[in-house]
GROMACS .gro file of C-alpha atoms in nm:
model
  355
    1MET     CA    1   1.248   4.313  -4.130
    2HIS     CA    2   1.359   4.591  -3.897
    3LEU     CA    3   1.147   4.592  -3.580
    4MET     CA    4   1.034   4.955  -3.624
    5VAL     CA    5   0.939   4.897  -3.990
    6SER     CA    6   0.740   4.592  -3.880
    7ARG     CA    7   0.560   4.819  -3.634
    8LEU     CA    8   0.493   5.064  -3.918
    9THR     CA    9   0.321   4.796  -4.127
   10GLU     CA   10   0.067   4.764  -3.843
   11LEU     CA   11  -0.003   5.139  -3.847
   12LEU     CA   12   0.038   5.218  -4.217
   13PRO     CA   13  -0.068   4.964  -4.482
   14PRO     CA   14   0.206   4.905  -4.744
   15PRO     CA   15   0.119   4.939  -5.116
   16ARG     CA   16  -0.083   4.649  -5.253
   17THR     CA   17   0.108   4.649  -5.582
   18GLY     CA   18   0.442   4.560  -5.426
   19VAL     CA   19   0.769   4.747  -5.450
   20GLU     CA   20   1.083   4.668  -5.644
   21PRO     CA   21   1.383   4.624  -5.409
   22GLN     CA   22   1.658   4.882  -5.444
   23PRO     CA   23   2.021   4.803  -5.546
   24TRP     CA   24   2.157   4.876  -5.199
   25GLU     CA   25   2.508   4.751  -5.276
   26GLU     CA   26   2.529   5.003  -5.561
   27VAL     CA   27   2.406   5.275  -5.327
   28ARG     CA   28   2.669   5.172  -5.072
   29ALA     CA   29   2.942   5.190  -5.335
   30ALA     CA   30   2.822   5.531  -5.454
   31TYR     CA   31   2.810   5.686  -5.107
   32GLY     CA   32   3.097   5.501  -4.945
   33THR     CA   33   2.863   5.390  -4.667
   34ALA     CA   34   2.555   5.176  -4.621
   35MET     CA   35   2.213   5.325  -4.557
   36PRO     CA   36   2.049   5.248  -4.218
   37CYS     CA   37   1.874   4.912  -4.213
   38ASP     CA   38   1.536   5.059  -4.120
   39PHE     CA   39   1.552   5.296  -4.418
   40GLN     CA   40   1.638   5.009  -4.654
   41ASP     CA   41   1.353   4.794  -4.521
   42PHE     CA   42   1.112   5.087  -4.539
   43VAL     CA   43   1.196   5.165  -4.903
   44ASP     CA   44   1.183   4.796  -5.000
   45THR     CA   45   0.838   4.772  -4.835
   46TYR     CA   46   0.680   5.108  -4.922
   47GLY     CA   47   0.894   5.261  -5.196
   48TYR     CA   48   0.990   5.625  -5.230
   49GLY     CA   49   0.682   5.843  -5.199
   50SER     CA   50   0.474   6.051  -4.961
   51LEU     CA   51   0.286   6.020  -4.633
   52ASP     CA   52  -0.040   6.218  -4.659
   53ASP     CA   53   0.122   6.437  -4.926
   54VAL     CA   54   0.312   6.599  -4.638
   55LEU     CA   55   0.620   6.391  -4.551
   56SER     CA   56   0.806   6.292  -4.869
   57LEU     CA   57   1.079   6.027  -4.875
   58PHE     CA   58   1.327   6.013  -5.162
   59PRO     CA   59   1.666   5.866  -5.258
   60PRO     CA   60   1.924   5.996  -5.008
   61GLY     CA   61   2.053   6.341  -5.092
   62LYS     CA   62   1.840   6.389  -5.404
   63TRP     CA   63   1.532   6.585  -5.298
   64GLY     CA   64   1.286   6.364  -5.482
   65GLN     CA   65   1.457   6.351  -5.822
   66GLU     CA   66   1.473   6.003  -5.971
   67ILE     CA   67   1.820   5.944  -6.115
   68PRO     CA   68   1.901   5.586  -6.226
   69ASP     CA   69   2.272   5.602  -6.142
   70PRO     CA   70   2.322   5.639  -5.765
   71ALA     CA   71   2.668   5.785  -5.825
   72MET     CA   72   2.505   6.084  -6.000
   73ARG     CA   73   2.304   6.187  -5.698
   74ALA     CA   74   2.407   6.524  -5.560
   75LEU     CA   75   2.372   6.648  -5.205
   76PRO     CA   76   2.161   6.948  -5.099
   77SER     CA   77   2.328   7.269  -4.994
   78VAL     CA   78   2.253   7.202  -4.627
   79ALA     CA   79   2.512   6.924  -4.641
   80GLU     CA   80   2.791   7.165  -4.552
   81GLY     CA   81   2.805   7.490  -4.361
   82VAL     CA   82   2.788   7.619  -4.005
   83LEU     CA   83   2.506   7.575  -3.757
   84ARG     CA   84   2.491   7.798  -3.448
   85THR     CA   85   2.406   7.615  -3.126
   86PHE     CA   86   2.321   7.739  -2.780
   87GLN     CA   87   2.673   7.633  -2.684
   88GLY     CA   88   2.849   7.786  -2.987
   89THR     CA   89   2.889   7.720  -3.359
   90VAL     CA   90   2.918   7.371  -3.506
   91ARG     CA   91   3.067   7.306  -3.848
   92VAL     CA   92   2.873   7.070  -4.073
   93PRO     CA   93   3.125   6.933  -4.323
   94PRO     CA   94   3.048   6.783  -4.665
   95ARG     CA   95   3.011   6.409  -4.690
   96PRO     CA   96   3.164   6.166  -4.620
   97ALA     CA   97   3.329   6.343  -4.327
   98GLU     CA   98   3.222   6.278  -3.970
   99GLY     CA   99   2.928   6.504  -3.881
  100ALA     CA  100   2.804   6.546  -4.240
  101LEU     CA  101   2.432   6.561  -4.316
  102LEU     CA  102   2.260   6.341  -4.571
  103SER     CA  103   1.897   6.417  -4.659
  104TRP     CA  104   1.628   6.150  -4.690
  105GLY     CA  105   1.303   6.349  -4.679
  106THR     CA  106   1.129   6.685  -4.679
  107THR     CA  107   0.794   6.847  -4.601
  108PRO     CA  108   0.602   7.141  -4.751
  109VAL     CA  109   0.577   7.305  -4.408
  110GLY     CA  110   0.942   7.404  -4.381
  111TYR     CA  111   1.126   7.094  -4.257
  112ASP     CA  112   1.401   6.894  -4.425
  113LEU     CA  113   1.489   6.552  -4.283
  114CYS     CA  114   1.847   6.427  -4.269
  115TRP     CA  115   2.088   6.193  -4.094
  116ARG     CA  116   2.401   6.316  -3.921
  117ARG     CA  117   2.700   6.094  -3.987
  118ARG     CA  118   2.834   5.974  -3.654
  119GLY     CA  119   3.060   5.671  -3.618
  120GLY     CA  120   3.083   5.372  -3.847
  121ASP     CA  121   2.742   5.217  -3.779
  122PRO     CA  122   2.475   5.379  -4.001
  123ASP     CA  123   2.199   5.239  -3.776
  124LEU     CA  124   2.318   5.467  -3.495
  125ARG     CA  125   2.304   5.788  -3.694
  126PRO     CA  126   2.048   6.031  -3.551
  127VAL     CA  127   1.780   6.209  -3.747
  128VAL     CA  128   1.830   6.584  -3.789
  129VAL     CA  129   1.524   6.800  -3.859
  130VAL     CA  130   1.630   7.122  -4.034
  131GLY     CA  131   1.377   7.407  -4.034
  132HIS     CA  132   1.489   7.586  -4.347
  133ARG     CA  133   1.227   7.861  -4.302
  134SER     CA  134   1.283   7.920  -3.932
  135GLY     CA  135   1.662   7.882  -3.924
  136THR     CA  136   1.653   7.606  -3.661
  137ALA     CA  137   1.777   7.249  -3.660
  138VAL     CA  138   1.718   6.974  -3.407
  139GLU     CA  139   1.905   6.646  -3.366
  140LEU     CA  140   1.674   6.369  -3.244
  141PRO     CA  141   1.784   6.044  -3.079
  142CYS     CA  142   1.573   5.828  -3.309
  143THR     CA  143   1.590   5.646  -3.641
  144MET     CA  144   1.408   5.734  -3.961
  145ALA     CA  145   1.142   5.463  -3.911
  146GLU     CA  146   1.086   5.565  -3.548
  147PHE     CA  147   1.042   5.923  -3.668
  148VAL     CA  148   0.760   5.810  -3.899
  149VAL     CA  149   0.600   5.595  -3.626
  150ARG     CA  150   0.594   5.893  -3.390
  151THR     CA  151   0.455   6.116  -3.666
  152LEU     CA  152   0.156   5.882  -3.693
  153GLY     CA  153   0.088   5.901  -3.320
  154ASP     CA  154  -0.048   6.154  -3.075
  155PRO     CA  155   0.012   6.508  -3.212
  156ALA     CA  156   0.149   6.611  -2.871
  157GLY     CA  157   0.426   6.350  -2.903
  158ARG     CA  158   0.527   6.402  -3.265
  159PRO     CA  159   0.896   6.471  -3.327
  160ALA     CA  160   0.830   6.785  -3.534
  161ASP     CA  161   0.540   7.016  -3.607
  162ILE     CA  162   0.442   6.852  -3.936
  163THR     CA  163   0.095   6.994  -3.983
  164GLY     CA  164  -0.145   6.821  -4.219
  165THR     CA  165  -0.058   6.464  -4.119
  166ALA     CA  166  -0.378   6.284  -4.025
  167GLY     CA  167  -0.212   6.019  -3.809
  168HIS     CA  168  -0.307   5.658  -3.747
  169PRO     CA  169  -0.553   5.515  -3.850
  170HIS     CA  170  -0.632   5.786  -4.108
  171SER     CA  171  -0.290   5.837  -4.272
  172ARG     CA  172  -0.188   5.675  -4.600
  173TYR     CA  173   0.139   5.631  -4.784
  174LEU     CA  174   0.164   5.633  -5.162
  175ASN     CA  175   0.481   5.553  -5.349
  176ALA     CA  176   0.563   5.768  -5.649
  177ARG     CA  177   0.450   5.505  -5.900
  178ASP     CA  178   0.105   5.458  -5.747
  179GLU     CA  179   0.053   5.832  -5.707
  180ALA     CA  180   0.140   5.887  -6.074
  181ALA     CA  181  -0.101   5.610  -6.180
  182LEU     CA  182  -0.386   5.772  -5.988
  183ASP     CA  183  -0.303   6.111  -6.138
  184ASP     CA  184  -0.303   5.961  -6.487
  185ALA     CA  185  -0.645   5.807  -6.418
  186GLY     CA  186  -0.783   6.148  -6.325
  187GLU     CA  187  -0.814   6.064  -5.954
  188ASN     CA  188  -0.698   6.285  -5.670
  189PRO     CA  189  -0.472   6.056  -5.464
  190TRP     CA  190  -0.509   6.279  -5.156
  191GLU     CA  191  -0.884   6.341  -5.166
  192TYR     CA  192  -0.928   6.145  -4.845
  193LEU     CA  193  -0.742   6.423  -4.661
  194ASP     CA  194  -1.003   6.680  -4.764
  195ASP     CA  195  -1.276   6.449  -4.639
  196PHE     CA  196  -1.091   6.384  -4.313
  197TRP     CA  197  -1.030   6.749  -4.227
  198ASP     CA  198  -1.377   6.855  -4.344
  199ALA     CA  199  -1.530   6.594  -4.113
  200ARG     CA  200  -1.317   6.715  -3.822
  201GLU     CA  201  -1.422   7.076  -3.884
  202GLU     CA  202  -1.790   6.985  -3.924
  203GLU     CA  203  -1.780   6.788  -3.600
  204ARG     CA  204  -1.629   7.084  -3.419
  205ALA     CA  205  -1.853   7.350  -3.574
  206SER     CA  206  -2.183   7.162  -3.545
  207GLY     CA  207  -2.140   7.062  -3.182
  208PRO     CA  208  -2.346   7.195  -2.890
  209THR     CA  209  -2.296   7.540  -2.742
  210VAL     CA  210  -1.926   7.599  -2.713
  211THR     CA  211  -1.793   7.543  -2.363
  212TRP     CA  212  -1.443   7.402  -2.412
  213VAL     CA  213  -1.225   7.373  -2.718
  214GLU     CA  214  -1.011   7.065  -2.676
  215GLY     CA  215  -0.677   6.996  -2.842
  216PRO     CA  216  -0.405   6.940  -2.829
  217GLY     CA  217  -0.286   7.231  -3.035
  218ARG     CA  218   0.036   7.249  -3.230
  219HIS     CA  219   0.377   7.407  -3.209
  220ARG     CA  220   0.476   7.712  -3.403
  221ALA     CA  221   0.701   7.624  -3.695
  222ASP     CA  222   0.997   7.816  -3.550
  223ASN     CA  223   0.971   7.657  -3.206
  224PRO     CA  224   1.214   7.370  -3.128
  225PRO     CA  225   1.019   7.053  -3.043
  226VAL     CA  226   1.165   7.015  -2.692
  227PRO     CA  227   1.047   7.092  -2.436
  228ARG     CA  228   0.698   7.058  -2.574
  229LEU     CA  229   0.425   7.303  -2.474
  230ALA     CA  230   0.083   7.208  -2.610
  231VAL     CA  231  -0.247   7.389  -2.562
  232GLN     CA  232  -0.485   7.116  -2.448
  233GLU     CA  233  -0.813   7.302  -2.398
  234PHE     CA  234  -0.958   7.642  -2.333
  235GLY     CA  235  -1.297   7.790  -2.268
  236PRO     CA  236  -1.513   8.002  -2.035
  237ASP     CA  237  -1.466   7.955  -1.663
  238GLY     CA  238  -1.740   8.168  -1.513
  239GLU     CA  239  -1.679   8.518  -1.647
  240ALA     CA  240  -1.313   8.436  -1.721
  241LEU     CA  241  -1.134   8.246  -1.997
  242ARG     CA  242  -0.929   7.951  -1.879
  243VAL     CA  243  -0.646   7.805  -2.088
  244SER     CA  244  -0.495   7.468  -1.996
  245ALA     CA  245  -0.172   7.333  -2.146
  246THR     CA  246   0.095   7.070  -2.088
  247LEU     CA  247   0.467   7.139  -2.057
  248ASP     CA  248   0.734   6.869  -2.072
  249LEU     CA  249   0.937   6.998  -1.776
  250ALA     CA  250   0.899   7.135  -1.426
  251PRO     CA  251   0.979   7.510  -1.421
  252ASP     CA  252   1.257   7.631  -1.192
  253ASP     CA  253   1.060   7.932  -1.069
  254PRO     CA  254   0.706   8.072  -1.078
  255VAL     CA  255   0.639   8.164  -1.440
  256THR     CA  256   0.414   8.397  -1.630
  257ALA     CA  257   0.264   8.348  -1.974
  258THR     CA  258   0.197   8.558  -2.279
  259VAL     CA  259  -0.141   8.482  -2.436
  260ARG     CA  260  -0.224   8.597  -2.787
  261ILE     CA  261  -0.548   8.565  -2.982
  262GLY     CA  262  -0.541   8.639  -3.352
  263GLY     CA  263  -0.823   8.676  -3.599
  264PRO     CA  264  -0.854   8.701  -3.978
  265THR     CA  265  -0.688   9.045  -3.984
  266GLY     CA  266  -0.417   8.989  -3.722
  267ASP     CA  267  -0.382   8.998  -3.345
  268VAL     CA  268  -0.691   9.112  -3.157
  269LEU     CA  269  -0.550   9.052  -2.809
  270ARG     CA  270  -0.201   9.022  -2.660
  271LEU     CA  271  -0.163   8.977  -2.286
  272PRO     CA  272   0.191   8.949  -2.143
  273GLY     CA  273   0.280   8.867  -1.783
  274VAL     CA  274  -0.027   8.658  -1.703
  275PRO     CA  275   0.023   8.448  -1.385
  276VAL     CA  276   0.043   8.072  -1.441
  277ALA     CA  277  -0.081   7.809  -1.196
  278VAL     CA  278   0.128   7.492  -1.235
  279SER     CA  279  -0.034   7.171  -1.111
  280GLY     CA  280  -0.031   6.795  -1.145
  281GLY     CA  281   0.208   6.601  -1.361
  282THR     CA  282   0.546   6.461  -1.266
  283GLY     CA  283   0.897   6.599  -1.257
  284ASP     CA  284   0.912   6.611  -1.636
  285HIS     CA  285   0.549   6.684  -1.719
  286VAL     CA  286   0.329   6.956  -1.565
  287THR     CA  287  -0.002   7.126  -1.641
  288PRO     CA  288   0.011   7.506  -1.658
  289ASP     CA  289  -0.326   7.678  -1.626
  290VAL     CA  290  -0.391   8.041  -1.718
  291ARG     CA  291  -0.705   8.227  -1.612
  292LEU     CA  292  -0.794   8.549  -1.793
  293PRO     CA  293  -1.063   8.762  -1.622
  294GLN     CA  294  -1.308   8.954  -1.836
  295THR     CA  295  -1.134   9.279  -1.733
  296MET     CA  296  -0.837   9.173  -1.951
  297ASN     CA  297  -1.060   9.138  -2.258
  298ASP     CA  298  -1.067   9.465  -2.452
  299THR     CA  299  -1.176   9.312  -2.785
  300GLY     CA  300  -1.536   9.432  -2.761
  301MET     CA  301  -1.655   9.069  -2.749
  302THR     CA  302  -1.722   8.843  -2.454
  303TRP     CA  303  -1.511   8.532  -2.410
  304HIS     CA  304  -1.811   8.325  -2.521
  305GLU     CA  305  -1.836   8.528  -2.843
  306LEU     CA  306  -1.464   8.488  -2.908
  307MET     CA  307  -1.497   8.114  -2.851
  308GLY     CA  308  -1.781   8.094  -3.099
  309ALA     CA  309  -1.577   8.275  -3.364
  310MET     CA  310  -1.276   8.052  -3.306
  311ALA     CA  311  -1.486   7.736  -3.329
  312HIS     CA  312  -1.636   7.830  -3.665
  313GLU     CA  313  -1.367   8.030  -3.847
  314SER     CA  314  -1.033   7.870  -3.926
  315GLU     CA  315  -0.840   8.201  -3.933
  316TRP     CA  316  -0.855   8.239  -3.555
  317ARG     CA  317  -0.554   8.135  -3.345
  318LEU     CA  318  -0.469   8.122  -2.977
  319SER     CA  319  -0.108   8.095  -2.862
  320VAL     CA  320   0.054   8.062  -2.523
  321SER     CA  321   0.422   8.105  -2.437
  322VAL     CA  322   0.611   8.066  -2.112
  323GLU     CA  323   0.969   8.163  -2.032
  324ASP     CA  324   1.196   7.986  -1.783
  325PRO     CA  325   1.569   7.896  -1.767
  326ALA     CA  326   1.471   7.528  -1.745
  327VAL     CA  327   1.347   7.549  -2.106
  328GLY     CA  328   1.691   7.647  -2.236
  329ALA     CA  329   1.857   7.384  -2.019
  330VAL     CA  330   1.644   7.106  -2.169
  331ARG     CA  331   1.725   7.226  -2.522
  332ALA     CA  332   2.096   7.233  -2.442
  333ARG     CA  333   2.084   6.870  -2.324
  334HIS     CA  334   1.917   6.769  -2.652
  335GLY     CA  335   2.182   6.941  -2.865
  336ILE     CA  336   1.935   7.169  -3.038
  337VAL     CA  337   2.096   7.402  -3.289
  338THR     CA  338   1.954   7.726  -3.419
  339GLY     CA  339   2.025   7.979  -3.687
  340ALA     CA  340   1.978   8.354  -3.683
  341GLY     CA  341   1.601   8.306  -3.711
  342MET     CA  342   1.579   8.254  -3.335
  343GLN     CA  343   1.688   8.535  -3.106
  344GLU     CA  344   1.912   8.435  -2.815
  345SER     CA  345   1.654   8.589  -2.582
  346GLU     CA  346   1.407   8.320  -2.693
  347VAL     CA  347   1.624   8.028  -2.588
  348ASN     CA  348   1.429   7.998  -2.261
  349ARG     CA  349   1.086   8.036  -2.421
  350ALA     CA  350   0.845   7.757  -2.518
  351TRP     CA  351   0.517   7.820  -2.691
  352GLY     CA  352   0.231   7.643  -2.862
  353GLU     CA  353  -0.076   7.731  -3.067
  354TRP     CA  354  -0.433   7.621  -3.110
  355PRO     CA  355  -0.537   7.488  -3.351
   0.00000   0.00000   0.00000
């Protein structure tokens, strides 16, 4: 078994009913290339299905449709076209040409998961995360199984902003057959997710008087995953509101932040140009801190009152963004591509949200 799939079996229990192995030689003949070994071992261990009803894996190129004959499987439209990068446009040809994309998964939060054909060894083909709602695409130096392992880990280290994934040890994987059997029996196969998130919310809302809200938060869906800015905690600091985050790079120059707080009816506060104190960390990981005095708060509520609302009502959001040329430089080194959904002026901007 592939080493990363073996690691997955420690984090994510395989189905108890067993899975029928796939006809991989037929798949190879149909596509003119073998599938990566980790993908084959994953499917033979777990089957095609869904992780937490969020990350769905399906036969390559077929977007979840079960078609007996592999040769009949069609590719999605993203398999050919042009992607605009920070360094210029890149043509994505149809398969089986070099550079072609082949899909293997999708999510309901706007991401499609593919491989990019590169060289003759399928095990060396990188994962490409295409944000079909945001117009961005990111090529990641990892395999499909490593992508799933990282998705189960610390939210701050996940390869994409796949919200709704509980993570180890709470996540579950159901193959399509087992999910259908539970549906037929009148059982909700994903009920455990409701219980998990309800418990998290109850724990947060029923705690003592709010002092700090701890994270980490998440990325906005249209924000490339590198460099990662994550809101770690925020709360009253005397008469001020202090926001602490982590940023996966050391800024070139002193930076300022834009802090936004939104409520059920939209933004209630937007503060650009707030000074940022950068401390701790290493050369590739620092801790930006933002302190907002009460004089900046024109919402009609104190910071404590805002904190109380945010802790008990899910519609509230806090976001922080910083802008620095080092952000764009990191993205360029990772080969991030973007469509028209991201303005060129935002290349140097990283931002995150809580929750």
